[in-house]
PDB file of C-alpha atoms in Angstrom:
ATOM      1  CA  MET O  12       3.771   3.046  -4.054  1.00 53.00           C
ATOM      2  CA  ASP O  13       5.987   0.616  -4.778  1.00 61.00           C
ATOM      3  CA  GLY O  14       8.480   2.110  -7.683  1.00 70.00           C
ATOM      4  CA  TYR O  15       6.934   5.674  -7.277  1.00 77.00           C
ATOM      5  CA  GLU O  16       7.999   9.068  -5.312  1.00 88.00           C
ATOM      6  CA  ARG O  17       4.589  11.068  -5.816  1.00 91.00           C
ATOM      7  CA  ILE O  18       1.209  10.634  -6.811  1.00 93.00           C
ATOM      8  CA  ILE O  19      -0.824  12.700  -7.908  1.00 94.00           C
ATOM      9  CA  VAL O  20      -4.993  12.415  -8.005  1.00 95.00           C
ATOM     10  CA  SER O  21      -6.908  14.408 -10.330  1.00 95.00           C
ATOM     11  CA  CYS O  22     -10.465  14.960  -8.891  1.00 93.00           C
ATOM     12  CA  ARG O  23     -12.852  17.227  -7.560  1.00 89.00           C
ATOM     13  CA  ASP O  24     -15.017  15.954  -4.818  1.00 89.00           C
ATOM     14  CA  THR O  25     -14.347  16.358  -0.960  1.00 88.00           C
ATOM     15  CA  ASP O  26     -15.027  12.452  -1.019  1.00 90.00           C
ATOM     16  CA  VAL O  27     -11.848  11.597  -2.698  1.00 94.00           C
ATOM     17  CA  LEU O  28      -9.912  13.990  -0.623  1.00 94.00           C
ATOM     18  CA  VAL O  29     -11.245  12.451   2.556  1.00 94.00           C
ATOM     19  CA  LEU O  30     -10.489   8.470   1.683  1.00 94.00           C
ATOM     20  CA  LEU O  31      -6.918   9.870   0.152  1.00 95.00           C
ATOM     21  CA  THR O  32      -6.202  11.577   3.358  1.00 94.00           C
ATOM     22  CA  HIS O  33      -7.792   8.534   5.235  1.00 94.00           C
ATOM     23  CA  PHE O  34      -4.908   6.055   3.096  1.00 91.00           C
ATOM     24  CA  ALA O  35      -1.612   8.687   3.117  1.00 90.00           C
ATOM     25  CA  GLY O  36      -0.167   7.234   6.104  1.00 84.00           C
ATOM     26  CA  GLN O  37       0.002   4.159   4.741  1.00 84.00           C
ATOM     27  CA  LEU O  38       2.375   5.639   1.594  1.00 82.00           C
ATOM     28  CA  SER O  39       5.569   6.007   1.185  1.00 81.00           C
ATOM     29  CA  GLY O  40       5.879   8.608  -1.038  1.00 88.00           C
ATOM     30  CA  GLU O  41       4.071  12.006  -1.760  1.00 93.00           C
ATOM     31  CA  LEU O  42       0.265  12.296  -2.419  1.00 95.00           C
ATOM     32  CA  TRP O  43      -1.713  15.065  -4.112  1.00 96.00           C
ATOM     33  CA  MET O  44      -4.468  15.796  -5.390  1.00 96.00           C
ATOM     34  CA  ARG O  45      -5.061  17.837  -8.366  1.00 96.00           C
ATOM     35  CA  THR O  46      -8.353  20.266  -7.894  1.00 94.00           C
ATOM     36  CA  GLY O  47     -10.033  23.025  -9.798  1.00 91.00           C
ATOM     37  CA  THR O  48     -10.657  24.243 -13.112  1.00 88.00           C
ATOM     38  CA  ARG O  49      -8.341  24.568 -16.442  1.00 87.00           C
ATOM     39  CA  GLN O  50      -8.176  28.352 -15.507  1.00 93.00           C
ATOM     40  CA  GLU O  51      -7.241  27.678 -11.847  1.00 93.00           C
ATOM     41  CA  ARG O  52      -5.412  24.235 -11.065  1.00 94.00           C
ATOM     42  CA  ARG O  53      -4.457  23.837  -7.212  1.00 95.00           C
ATOM     43  CA  TYR O  54      -2.725  21.188  -6.010  1.00 96.00           C
ATOM     44  CA  VAL O  55      -3.742  19.923  -1.997  1.00 96.00           C
ATOM     45  CA  ALA O  56      -0.541  18.147  -0.590  1.00 96.00           C
ATOM     46  CA  VAL O  57      -2.580  15.084   1.038  1.00 96.00           C
ATOM     47  CA  HIS O  58       0.703  13.934   2.504  1.00 94.00           C
ATOM     48  CA  ASP O  59       1.483  17.106   4.420  1.00 95.00           C
ATOM     49  CA  ILE O  60      -2.270  16.891   6.298  1.00 94.00           C
ATOM     50  CA  GLN O  61      -1.534  16.200   9.764  1.00 93.00           C
ATOM     51  CA  LEU O  62      -3.639  14.305  12.183  1.00 94.00           C
ATOM     52  CA  THR O  63      -3.997  12.906  14.716  1.00 94.00           C
ATOM     53  CA  PRO O  64      -3.931   8.823  15.038  1.00 93.00           C
ATOM     54  CA  THR O  65      -7.773   8.645  16.012  1.00 95.00           C
ATOM     55  CA  MET O  66      -8.902  11.090  13.063  1.00 95.00           C
ATOM     56  CA  GLN O  67      -7.101   9.077  10.718  1.00 93.00           C
ATOM     57  CA  ARG O  68      -8.775   5.757  11.861  1.00 93.00           C
ATOM     58  CA  ASN O  69     -11.965   7.699  11.795  1.00 95.00           C
ATOM     59  CA  ILE O  70     -11.979  10.262   9.044  1.00 95.00           C
ATOM     60  CA  LEU O  71     -13.969   7.836   6.846  1.00 94.00           C
ATOM     61  CA  VAL O  72     -16.972   7.608   9.563  1.00 94.00           C
ATOM     62  CA  TYR O  73     -17.013  11.028  10.146  1.00 94.00           C
ATOM     63  CA  HIS O  74     -17.483  12.253   6.672  1.00 92.00           C
ATOM     64  CA  ALA O  75     -20.173   9.235   6.179  1.00 89.00           C
ATOM     65  CA  VAL O  76     -21.968  10.235   9.381  1.00 89.00           C
ATOM     66  CA  THR O  77     -21.838  13.990   8.986  1.00 88.00           C
ATOM     67  CA  GLY O  78     -23.128  14.540   5.294  1.00 79.00           C
ATOM     68  CA  CYS O  79     -21.020  12.751   2.087  1.00 70.00           C
ATOM     69  CA  ASP O  80     -22.514  12.279  -1.319  1.00 60.00           C
ATOM     70  CA  THR O  81     -24.714   9.397  -0.119  1.00 61.00           C
ATOM     71  CA  VAL O  82     -25.580  11.507   3.798  1.00 66.00           C
ATOM     72  CA  SER O  83     -27.344  14.335   4.544  1.00 68.00           C
ATOM     73  CA  GLN O  84     -25.633  16.644   6.954  1.00 69.00           C
ATOM     74  CA  PRO O  85     -26.976  17.163  10.574  1.00 77.00           C
ATOM     75  CA  SER O  86     -28.964  20.119  10.268  1.00 71.00           C
ATOM     76  CA  GLY O  87     -27.949  23.211  10.443  1.00 72.00           C
ATOM     77  CA  HIS O  88     -24.628  21.930  11.537  1.00 81.00           C
ATOM     78  CA  GLY O  89     -22.093  22.077   8.830  1.00 78.00           C
ATOM     79  CA  LYS O  90     -18.547  20.608   8.300  1.00 84.00           C
ATOM     80  CA  LYS O  91     -16.616  23.535  10.194  1.00 88.00           C
ATOM     81  CA  THR O  92     -18.801  22.939  13.282  1.00 89.00           C
ATOM     82  CA  THR O  93     -18.999  18.906  12.892  1.00 92.00           C
ATOM     83  CA  TRP O  94     -14.846  19.033  12.274  1.00 94.00           C
ATOM     84  CA  LYS O  95     -14.730  20.830  15.795  1.00 95.00           C
ATOM     85  CA  VAL O  96     -16.398  18.150  18.067  1.00 95.00           C
ATOM     86  CA  PHE O  97     -14.665  15.525  15.904  1.00 96.00           C
ATOM     87  CA  GLN O  98     -11.347  16.978  16.613  1.00 96.00           C
ATOM     88  CA  GLN O  99     -12.058  17.316  20.428  1.00 95.00           C
ATOM     89  CA  HIS O 100     -14.660  13.839  20.638  1.00 96.00           C
ATOM     90  CA  GLY O 101     -13.150  11.372  16.849  1.00 95.00           C
ATOM     91  CA  ALA O 102     -12.824   8.610  19.725  1.00 96.00           C
ATOM     92  CA  LEU O 103     -16.538   8.189  19.894  1.00 97.00           C
ATOM     93  CA  LEU O 104     -16.746   7.015  16.487  1.00 96.00           C
ATOM     94  CA  ASP O 105     -13.621   4.418  16.897  1.00 95.00           C
ATOM     95  CA  ASP O 106     -16.092   1.445  16.754  1.00 92.00           C
ATOM     96  CA  LEU O 107     -19.095   1.933  14.006  1.00 92.00           C
ATOM     97  CA  GLY O 108     -17.996   0.387  10.627  1.00 86.00           C
ATOM     98  CA  ARG O 109     -15.642  -2.238  12.630  1.00 86.00           C
ATOM     99  CA  GLY O 110     -17.792  -5.399  12.472  1.00 85.00           C
ATOM    100  CA  THR O 111     -21.007  -6.037  14.580  1.00 88.00           C
ATOM    101  CA  LEU O 112     -22.711  -3.073  16.048  1.00 89.00           C
ATOM    102  CA  LEU O 113     -22.444  -2.691  19.552  1.00 92.00           C
ATOM    103  CA  GLU O 114     -24.935  -1.155  21.546  1.00 93.00           C
ATOM    104  CA  SER O 115     -21.840   0.405  23.107  1.00 94.00           C
ATOM    105  CA  THR O 116     -21.017   1.379  19.579  1.00 94.00           C
ATOM    106  CA  ILE O 117     -24.408   3.309  19.439  1.00 93.00           C
ATOM    107  CA  ARG O 118     -24.207   4.804  22.593  1.00 95.00           C
ATOM    108  CA  SER O 119     -20.941   6.371  21.352  1.00 96.00           C
ATOM    109  CA  VAL O 120     -22.467   7.532  18.188  1.00 95.00           C
ATOM    110  CA  GLU O 121     -25.082   9.309  20.066  1.00 95.00           C
ATOM    111  CA  GLU O 122     -22.873  10.808  22.252  1.00 96.00           C
ATOM    112  CA  PHE O 123     -21.071  12.280  19.064  1.00 95.00           C
ATOM    113  CA  PHE O 124     -24.505  13.752  18.090  1.00 94.00           C
ATOM    114  CA  CYS O 125     -25.334  15.057  21.696  1.00 95.00           C
ATOM    115  CA  ARG O 126     -22.109  16.761  21.162  1.00 95.00           C
ATOM    116  CA  ILE O 127     -22.570  18.556  17.729  1.00 94.00           C
ATOM    117  CA  TYR O 128     -26.251  19.680  18.649  1.00 93.00           C
ATOM    118  CA  SER O 129     -25.363  20.490  22.488  1.00 93.00           C
ATOM    119  CA  PRO O 130     -21.906  21.547  22.602  1.00 91.00           C
ATOM    120  CA  ALA O 131     -21.656  23.171  25.952  1.00 90.00           C
ATOM    121  CA  SER O 132     -23.253  20.151  27.505  1.00 90.00           C
ATOM    122  CA  ASP O 133     -22.292  17.080  29.030  1.00 92.00           C
ATOM    123  CA  GLU O 134     -25.604  15.059  27.267  1.00 93.00           C
ATOM    124  CA  THR O 135     -25.215  11.989  26.393  1.00 96.00           C
ATOM    125  CA  ASN O 136     -28.749  10.871  25.417  1.00 96.00           C
ATOM    126  CA  ILE O 137     -29.922  12.149  22.109  1.00 95.00           C
ATOM    127  CA  ASN O 138     -33.459  12.163  22.628  1.00 95.00           C
ATOM    128  CA  ASP O 139     -32.836  14.515  25.268  1.00 96.00           C
ATOM    129  CA  VAL O 140     -31.275  17.197  23.879  1.00 94.00           C
ATOM    130  CA  ARG O 141     -33.686  16.910  21.732  1.00 93.00           C
ATOM    131  CA  TYR O 142     -36.179  17.520  23.806  1.00 94.00           C
ATOM    132  CA  ARG O 143     -34.887  20.412  25.837  1.00 93.00           C
ATOM    133  CA  MET O 144     -34.095  22.414  22.382  1.00 91.00           C
ATOM    134  CA  PHE O 145     -37.652  21.838  22.177  1.00 93.00           C
ATOM    135  CA  GLN O 146     -38.442  23.613  25.601  1.00 92.00           C
ATOM    136  CA  LYS O 147     -36.569  26.284  24.674  1.00 91.00           C
ATOM    137  CA  GLY O 148     -37.994  27.352  21.439  1.00 89.00           C
ATOM    138  CA  THR O 149     -36.657  24.939  18.566  1.00 82.00           C
ATOM    139  CA  LYS O 150     -40.109  23.974  16.854  1.00 78.00           C
ATOM    140  CA  ASP O 151     -38.657  23.534  13.502  1.00 81.00           C
ATOM    141  CA  GLN O 152     -38.595  19.360  13.343  1.00 81.00           C
ATOM    142  CA  GLU O 153     -35.812  20.066  10.533  1.00 79.00           C
ATOM    143  CA  LYS O 154     -33.775  21.797  13.393  1.00 83.00           C
ATOM    144  CA  LEU O 155     -33.803  19.066  15.785  1.00 88.00           C
ATOM    145  CA  PRO O 156     -31.784  16.137  16.273  1.00 89.00           C
ATOM    146  CA  PRO O 157     -32.618  12.657  14.991  1.00 88.00           C
ATOM    147  CA  SER O 158     -33.923  10.949  17.368  1.00 89.00           C
ATOM    148  CA  ARG O 159     -31.940   7.774  19.009  1.00 91.00           C
ATOM    149  CA  LYS O 160     -34.371   5.418  16.755  1.00 90.00           C
ATOM    150  CA  CYS O 161     -33.477   7.552  13.493  1.00 86.00           C
ATOM    151  CA  LEU O 162     -29.657   7.764  14.682  1.00 80.00           C
TER     152      LEU O 162
END
């Protein structure tokens, strides 16, 4: 933003807001997103969105794995539910999308999804969460979490 005090991005796409939020900390001026319709324009002060350093670092990964334009959301769990998990356990996504996909990264992402599908449990194995949900009566495949191989 050299030489600019304010940038306004005009867009109605949530993916763009997530991108702006991620990069806002790297800019020195005001960053706004103009959204809405011609009749009802709204301005979002992206520079005022407060995220922890972990959330700032991982918001792109969070958005990608919990549903965006190209990836569907975890079945039965919208952004409000997954956001709560992200606020508490965002560090589990630290290594995803940063170099080689290690087994430890896969385990961390698996634990993140365990927290989404079974928030009251300390379970870290998604297949076990899937099995327990099935045992408790969740028979609809679409409401069960993905298997570990599908993650």
